[in-house]
Amino acid sequence: MTEHAIELNHLTKKFGDFTAVDDLSLNVEEGEIFGFLGPNGAGKSTTIRMLCTLAQPTSGSATVAGYDLIKESDQVRQKIGLVAEKMIMYDRLTASENLRFFGKLYAMPKQKLEERIDELLELVDMQEWKNTQISKFSTGMKQRINVIRALLPEPEILFMDEPTLGLDPQTTFSIRDITREINQSGMTVILTTHVMTEAEALSDRVAIIDHGKIAALDTPQNLKNMISHGDTTVFGVKIDNLTTELIGRIRSLEMVTAVSQQDDYNLKVSAQGEDVLNQIIDTIRGAGGNIASVTNSNESTLEDVFLAVTGKEMRDQANEKAAPVQHGHGRAPKARVR
């Protein structure tokens, strides 16, 4: 029987009276990309910190790469790499000097280290910047170096904590491509994100985390298949002059069950009843909104799954702190879980 890359058994982490991670039990298979999806404060990063031996569990147990998280923490650290949310590098050093410094911390032989640096710089198309100071890099370039820094010792398991946070779309796609390439080499990847499209695009399986607990766990497609919109109609609406006031007007409509802002122009609106589209369009135009397009978006998404199993939009919890967590006040759509 194949050994699991990671096994969690009732893993719990408390900070005083606040429970950040609440009785997690799950397995991660070797060679898969496993996604933890949830808003800030849901317990994703705390879970990663425990699995990387940076925080002690309050209770429960876990094995990483076959080693006990507590009793064999040194062996665990030898098998893992961590791309932390905060970049770990020195601005006054060049890209290669940064990588050489961290390689020496791993006690890598000099020749092997130099070969590995060249190999990894090629992986992220940064060879020409090898001797340039990190301080001169864009945020995206820094993140590429941050990713390969974690790959220096050729870990069996790579943890990536919000790897595309704050990056522009082009760099985001680049980091996702690099993640896929890393995984195709056989490495197990654990990804945390609050971006649903990222979880869906990269993960073989996704665990939706809500208030430190697993709300749902399966492949992205199976999770989406759980949801039936029933009598709820979902529209994609693009508005050229989208404002917070306009979103509030739409949310206040009786037939509207959920509104999710996708970006500066696009909304996803869930509504119930007859002739709901015309009423929504009239409300937008009556408030001075310029509608560029309207599409039927009734196909389920991971956001629909989150709404159904947790009863709130991702944004409602995204602004919450780690402790204490307050529940959102938005109305959940009346989607049904089959």
Short mmCIF file of C-alpha atoms in Angstrom, two decimals:
data_model
loop_
_atom_site.label_atom_id
_atom_site.label_comp_id
_atom_site.label_asym_id
_atom_site.label_seq_id
_atom_site.Cartn_x
_atom_site.Cartn_y
_atom_site.Cartn_z
CA MET A 1 0.00 0.00 0.00
CA THR A 2 1.32 3.43 -1.01
CA GLU A 3 2.34 5.61 1.89
CA HIS A 4 0.59 8.95 2.20
CA ALA A 5 2.78 12.01 1.77
CA ILE A 6 1.00 13.62 4.72
CA GLU A 7 -1.43 12.27 7.33
CA LEU A 8 -3.32 14.47 9.78
CA ASN A 9 -5.13 12.93 12.75
CA HIS A 10 -7.29 15.31 14.81
CA LEU A 11 -4.69 18.08 14.41
CA THR A 12 -5.64 21.08 16.55
CA LYS A 13 -4.03 24.44 17.31
CA LYS A 14 -5.33 26.84 19.94
CA PHE A 15 -4.20 30.32 20.92
CA GLY A 16 -5.64 30.81 24.37
CA ASP A 17 -9.40 30.35 24.05
CA PHE A 18 -9.31 30.74 20.26
CA THR A 19 -9.13 27.57 18.12
CA ALA A 20 -7.32 28.37 14.86
CA VAL A 21 -7.20 24.77 13.57
CA ASP A 22 -10.01 22.55 14.78
CA ASP A 23 -9.58 18.75 14.74
CA LEU A 24 -8.30 18.32 11.17
CA SER A 25 -8.00 14.77 9.84
CA LEU A 26 -7.02 14.12 6.21
CA ASN A 27 -4.47 12.43 3.97
CA VAL A 28 -2.42 13.91 1.12
CA GLU A 29 -1.33 11.43 -1.54
CA GLU A 30 2.21 11.31 -2.91
CA GLY A 31 2.62 13.34 -6.09
CA GLU A 32 -0.63 15.32 -5.90
CA ILE A 33 -1.27 19.05 -5.66
CA PHE A 34 -3.45 19.47 -2.60
CA GLY A 35 -5.17 22.81 -2.13
CA PHE A 36 -6.33 24.45 1.09
CA LEU A 37 -8.96 26.98 0.03
CA GLY A 38 -10.38 29.54 2.41
CA PRO A 39 -10.37 33.20 3.44
CA ASN A 40 -7.76 34.86 5.62
CA GLY A 41 -8.20 33.68 9.19
CA ALA A 42 -9.61 30.29 8.20
CA GLY A 43 -6.61 28.34 9.57
CA LYS A 44 -4.74 27.56 6.33
CA SER A 45 -1.40 29.16 7.20
CA THR A 46 -1.52 27.90 10.79
CA THR A 47 -1.93 24.36 9.45
CA ILE A 48 1.05 24.85 7.13
CA ARG A 49 3.18 26.24 9.96
CA MET A 50 2.49 23.14 12.03
CA LEU A 51 3.27 20.77 9.16
CA CYS A 52 6.54 22.65 8.54
CA THR A 53 7.47 22.29 12.27
CA LEU A 54 7.25 26.08 12.79
CA ALA A 55 4.42 25.75 15.32
CA GLN A 56 3.57 23.04 17.83
CA PRO A 57 0.10 21.46 17.66
CA THR A 58 -2.03 21.81 20.77
CA SER A 59 -3.28 18.27 20.25
CA GLY A 60 -3.55 15.59 17.61
CA SER A 61 -0.78 14.13 15.47
CA ALA A 62 0.57 14.13 11.94
CA THR A 63 3.19 12.47 9.76
CA VAL A 64 5.02 14.24 6.93
CA ALA A 65 6.94 12.14 4.40
CA GLY A 66 6.49 9.20 6.77
CA TYR A 67 7.99 10.96 9.82
CA ASP A 68 6.20 11.92 13.01
CA LEU A 69 5.70 15.68 13.13
CA ILE A 70 6.70 15.98 16.79
CA LYS A 71 9.07 13.11 17.51
CA GLU A 72 10.96 13.27 14.20
CA SER A 73 10.83 16.97 13.38
CA ASP A 74 14.46 17.06 12.17
CA GLN A 75 13.71 14.36 9.58
CA VAL A 76 10.56 16.21 8.52
CA ARG A 77 12.55 19.38 7.85
CA GLN A 78 14.94 17.44 5.63
CA LYS A 79 12.08 16.35 3.38
CA ILE A 80 10.20 19.63 2.89
CA GLY A 81 10.51 23.02 1.22
CA LEU A 82 8.49 26.12 2.13
CA VAL A 83 7.47 29.03 -0.06
CA ALA A 84 6.25 31.31 2.71
CA GLU A 85 3.74 34.12 2.19
CA LYS A 86 6.51 36.51 3.23
CA MET A 87 9.48 36.43 0.85
CA ILE A 88 12.72 35.20 2.43
CA MET A 89 15.75 36.78 0.80
CA TYR A 90 18.33 39.56 1.13
CA ASP A 91 17.93 42.61 -1.13
CA ARG A 92 21.63 43.53 -1.17
CA LEU A 93 22.65 40.13 -2.48
CA THR A 94 22.30 39.00 -6.08
CA ALA A 95 19.96 36.19 -7.08
CA SER A 96 22.77 33.65 -7.16
CA GLU A 97 24.27 34.93 -3.89
CA ASN A 98 20.91 34.50 -2.17
CA LEU A 99 20.56 30.97 -3.47
CA ARG A 100 24.16 30.16 -2.58
CA PHE A 101 23.63 31.42 0.98
CA PHE A 102 20.56 29.26 1.53
CA GLY A 103 22.20 26.29 -0.18
CA LYS A 104 25.06 26.46 2.31
CA LEU A 105 22.56 26.42 5.17
CA TYR A 106 21.45 23.07 3.75
CA ALA A 107 25.14 21.99 3.71
CA MET A 108 24.95 21.30 -0.03
CA PRO A 109 28.31 20.42 -1.67
CA LYS A 110 29.72 23.38 -3.61
CA GLN A 111 29.65 21.85 -7.08
CA LYS A 112 26.19 20.36 -6.57
CA LEU A 113 24.93 23.71 -5.28
CA GLU A 114 26.23 25.65 -8.29
CA GLU A 115 24.67 23.12 -10.68
CA ARG A 116 21.39 23.31 -8.81
CA ILE A 117 21.38 27.14 -8.88
CA ASP A 118 21.84 27.18 -12.67
CA GLU A 119 19.18 24.49 -13.11
CA LEU A 120 16.60 26.34 -11.01
CA LEU A 121 17.30 29.76 -12.54
CA GLU A 122 16.63 28.17 -15.93
CA LEU A 123 13.39 26.69 -14.61
CA VAL A 124 12.04 30.18 -13.87
CA ASP A 125 13.70 31.95 -16.84
CA MET A 126 15.95 34.05 -14.62
CA GLN A 127 19.40 33.07 -15.93
CA GLU A 128 20.18 36.54 -17.26
CA TRP A 129 19.43 38.05 -13.85
CA LYS A 130 21.74 35.69 -11.98
CA ASN A 131 24.20 38.41 -10.93
CA THR A 132 21.67 41.22 -10.35
CA GLN A 133 20.83 42.46 -6.87
CA ILE A 134 17.45 41.35 -5.58
CA SER A 135 16.61 44.99 -4.70
CA LYS A 136 16.39 45.74 -8.44
CA PHE A 137 13.82 43.00 -9.09
CA SER A 138 10.10 43.45 -9.51
CA THR A 139 7.83 41.71 -6.99
CA GLY A 140 7.16 38.95 -9.51
CA MET A 141 10.87 38.34 -10.14
CA LYS A 142 11.49 38.20 -6.40
CA GLN A 143 8.74 35.61 -6.00
CA ARG A 144 10.28 33.39 -8.68
CA ILE A 145 13.55 33.42 -6.74
CA ASN A 146 11.60 32.83 -3.54
CA VAL A 147 10.03 29.72 -5.07
CA ILE A 148 13.27 28.15 -6.29
CA ARG A 149 15.00 28.94 -2.98
CA ALA A 150 12.65 26.37 -1.45
CA LEU A 151 13.60 23.85 -4.16
CA LEU A 152 17.36 23.93 -3.57
CA PRO A 153 17.59 20.75 -1.43
CA GLU A 154 15.21 18.84 -3.77
CA PRO A 155 12.44 18.34 -1.19
CA GLU A 156 9.88 15.57 -1.47
CA ILE A 157 7.07 17.89 -0.40
CA LEU A 158 6.75 21.58 -1.25
CA PHE A 159 4.49 23.87 0.80
CA MET A 160 3.32 27.03 -1.01
CA ASP A 161 1.52 29.53 1.23
CA GLU A 162 -0.42 32.06 -0.89
CA PRO A 163 2.29 32.00 -3.62
CA THR A 164 0.55 34.51 -5.94
CA LEU A 165 -0.64 36.99 -3.30
CA GLY A 166 -0.19 40.56 -4.55
CA LEU A 167 1.20 39.56 -7.95
CA ASP A 168 0.08 40.91 -11.32
CA PRO A 169 -1.88 38.54 -13.62
CA GLN A 170 1.10 37.73 -15.88
CA THR A 171 3.34 36.78 -12.96
CA THR A 172 0.48 34.85 -11.35
CA PHE A 173 0.13 32.68 -14.45
CA SER A 174 3.92 32.20 -14.50
CA ILE A 175 4.01 31.00 -10.87
CA ARG A 176 1.12 28.62 -11.59
CA ASP A 177 2.98 27.18 -14.59
CA ILE A 178 6.10 26.73 -12.46
CA THR A 179 4.02 24.97 -9.80
CA ARG A 180 2.64 22.53 -12.39
CA GLU A 181 6.13 21.84 -13.72
CA ILE A 182 7.44 21.19 -10.20
CA ASN A 183 4.59 18.77 -9.57
CA GLN A 184 5.14 16.96 -12.88
CA SER A 185 8.62 16.04 -11.65
CA GLY A 186 6.91 13.93 -8.97
CA MET A 187 6.99 16.40 -6.08
CA THR A 188 3.97 16.64 -3.77
CA VAL A 189 2.70 20.23 -3.52
CA ILE A 190 0.57 21.68 -0.73
CA LEU A 191 -1.01 24.97 -1.79
CA THR A 192 -2.90 27.47 0.34
CA THR A 193 -4.95 30.16 -1.36
CA HIS A 194 -8.06 32.29 -0.96
CA VAL A 195 -8.37 32.56 -4.76
CA MET A 196 -10.93 30.03 -5.97
CA THR A 197 -9.78 30.07 -9.60
CA GLU A 198 -6.25 29.23 -8.45
CA ALA A 199 -7.41 26.32 -6.32
CA GLU A 200 -9.46 24.98 -9.21
CA ALA A 201 -6.72 25.46 -11.82
CA LEU A 202 -3.94 23.78 -9.86
CA SER A 203 -5.32 21.33 -7.32
CA ASP A 204 -5.97 17.63 -7.78
CA ARG A 205 -8.05 17.83 -4.58
CA VAL A 206 -9.26 20.79 -2.56
CA ALA A 207 -10.09 21.11 1.13
CA ILE A 208 -12.36 24.08 1.84
CA ILE A 209 -11.46 25.42 5.29
CA ASP A 210 -13.90 27.46 7.35
CA HIS A 211 -13.13 28.59 10.91
CA GLY A 212 -10.39 25.98 11.27
CA LYS A 213 -12.55 23.06 10.11
CA ILE A 214 -12.84 21.19 6.82
CA ALA A 215 -16.15 22.19 5.27
CA ALA A 216 -15.68 20.03 2.14
CA LEU A 217 -12.93 17.94 0.55
CA ASP A 218 -12.81 16.40 -2.94
CA THR A 219 -11.62 17.05 -6.49
CA PRO A 220 -12.66 20.48 -7.82
CA GLN A 221 -15.07 18.88 -10.30
CA ASN A 222 -16.66 16.60 -7.71
CA LEU A 223 -17.12 19.56 -5.37
CA LYS A 224 -18.85 21.51 -8.12
CA ASN A 225 -21.03 18.50 -8.95
CA MET A 226 -22.35 18.57 -5.36
CA ILE A 227 -24.19 21.81 -6.01
CA SER A 228 -27.61 22.15 -7.54
CA HIS A 229 -28.77 25.71 -8.19
CA GLY A 230 -32.39 24.56 -8.16
CA ASP A 231 -34.60 27.58 -8.65
CA THR A 232 -31.65 29.98 -8.30
CA THR A 233 -30.45 31.71 -11.47
CA VAL A 234 -26.86 32.95 -11.61
CA PHE A 235 -25.88 35.85 -13.88
CA GLY A 236 -22.52 37.31 -14.81
CA VAL A 237 -22.90 41.09 -15.16
CA LYS A 238 -20.16 43.41 -16.46
CA ILE A 239 -20.65 47.05 -15.46
CA ASP A 240 -18.30 49.71 -16.86
CA ASN A 241 -18.78 52.10 -13.91
CA LEU A 242 -19.14 49.62 -11.05
CA THR A 243 -19.27 51.24 -7.59
CA THR A 244 -19.76 50.07 -4.02
CA GLU A 245 -23.07 51.96 -3.91
CA LEU A 246 -24.29 50.15 -7.01
CA ILE A 247 -23.36 46.77 -5.56
CA GLY A 248 -25.30 47.69 -2.42
CA ARG A 249 -28.36 48.52 -4.52
CA ILE A 250 -28.25 45.10 -6.17
CA ARG A 251 -27.74 43.30 -2.84
CA SER A 252 -30.77 45.05 -1.37
CA LEU A 253 -33.13 43.54 -3.95
CA GLU A 254 -35.49 41.00 -2.41
CA MET A 255 -34.97 38.41 -5.16
CA VAL A 256 -31.14 38.57 -4.92
CA THR A 257 -29.62 35.83 -2.73
CA ALA A 258 -25.91 36.54 -3.27
CA VAL A 259 -23.62 39.04 -4.99
CA SER A 260 -19.92 38.38 -5.57
CA GLN A 261 -17.55 40.96 -7.04
CA GLN A 262 -15.10 39.25 -9.41
CA ASP A 263 -12.96 42.32 -10.26
CA ASP A 264 -13.35 46.07 -10.93
CA TYR A 265 -16.07 45.48 -13.53
CA ASN A 266 -17.66 42.06 -13.10
CA LEU A 267 -20.26 40.77 -10.67
CA LYS A 268 -21.81 37.35 -10.19
CA VAL A 269 -25.42 37.73 -9.06
CA SER A 270 -27.60 34.88 -7.77
CA ALA A 271 -31.36 35.49 -7.72
CA GLN A 272 -34.64 33.61 -7.31
CA GLY A 273 -38.05 34.15 -8.87
CA GLU A 274 -39.56 35.11 -12.21
CA ASP A 275 -38.28 37.91 -14.44
CA VAL A 276 -35.32 38.46 -12.08
CA LEU A 277 -32.93 39.48 -14.84
CA ASN A 278 -35.07 42.38 -16.02
CA GLN A 279 -35.50 43.61 -12.45
CA ILE A 280 -31.74 43.49 -11.86
CA ILE A 281 -31.03 45.29 -15.14
CA ASP A 282 -33.63 47.99 -14.35
CA THR A 283 -32.05 48.51 -10.91
CA ILE A 284 -28.55 48.87 -12.36
CA ARG A 285 -29.65 51.30 -15.06
CA GLY A 286 -31.83 53.22 -12.61
CA ALA A 287 -28.75 53.77 -10.43
CA GLY A 288 -26.75 55.04 -13.40
CA GLY A 289 -24.86 51.82 -14.11
CA ASN A 290 -23.56 51.17 -17.63
CA ILE A 291 -24.08 47.47 -18.42
CA ALA A 292 -21.49 46.13 -20.87
CA SER A 293 -22.69 42.51 -20.92
CA VAL A 294 -24.85 39.94 -19.16
CA THR A 295 -24.23 36.18 -19.27
CA ASN A 296 -25.94 33.14 -17.78
CA SER A 297 -23.49 31.60 -15.30
CA ASN A 298 -25.55 28.74 -13.94
CA GLU A 299 -22.63 26.29 -14.11
CA SER A 300 -21.40 25.70 -10.55
CA THR A 301 -18.07 27.06 -9.36
CA LEU A 302 -15.97 26.49 -6.25
CA GLU A 303 -17.41 29.75 -4.92
CA ASP A 304 -20.88 28.20 -5.16
CA VAL A 305 -19.59 25.24 -3.16
CA PHE A 306 -18.14 27.54 -0.51
CA LEU A 307 -21.37 29.49 -0.27
CA ALA A 308 -23.40 26.30 0.06
CA VAL A 309 -21.28 24.62 2.73
CA THR A 310 -20.37 27.69 4.80
CA GLY A 311 -23.24 30.10 4.20
CA LYS A 312 -21.14 33.16 3.45
CA GLU A 313 -19.15 34.71 0.64
CA MET A 314 -15.36 34.44 0.67
CA ARG A 315 -15.07 38.24 0.96
CA ASP A 316 -17.07 38.30 4.19
CA GLN A 317 -14.32 36.47 6.04
CA ALA A 318 -11.38 37.71 3.98
CA ASN A 319 -11.12 40.86 6.10
CA GLU A 320 -11.29 39.03 9.42
CA LYS A 321 -8.36 38.60 11.75
CA ALA A 322 -7.07 35.30 13.01
CA ALA A 323 -8.84 35.77 16.36
CA PRO A 324 -11.56 36.12 17.28
CA VAL A 325 -13.48 35.30 14.12
CA GLN A 326 -16.85 36.96 13.57
CA HIS A 327 -19.49 35.35 11.38
CA GLY A 328 -20.49 37.05 8.14
CA HIS A 329 -23.89 38.66 7.74
CA GLY A 330 -24.61 38.07 4.05
CA ARG A 331 -27.51 35.85 3.04
CA ALA A 332 -26.48 32.49 1.67
CA PRO A 333 -27.89 31.40 -1.69
CA LYS A 334 -30.40 28.63 -1.45
CA ALA A 335 -28.23 26.24 -3.42
CA ARG A 336 -28.68 22.62 -2.46
CA VAL A 337 -26.01 20.04 -1.74
CA ARG A 338 -26.93 16.74 -3.30
#
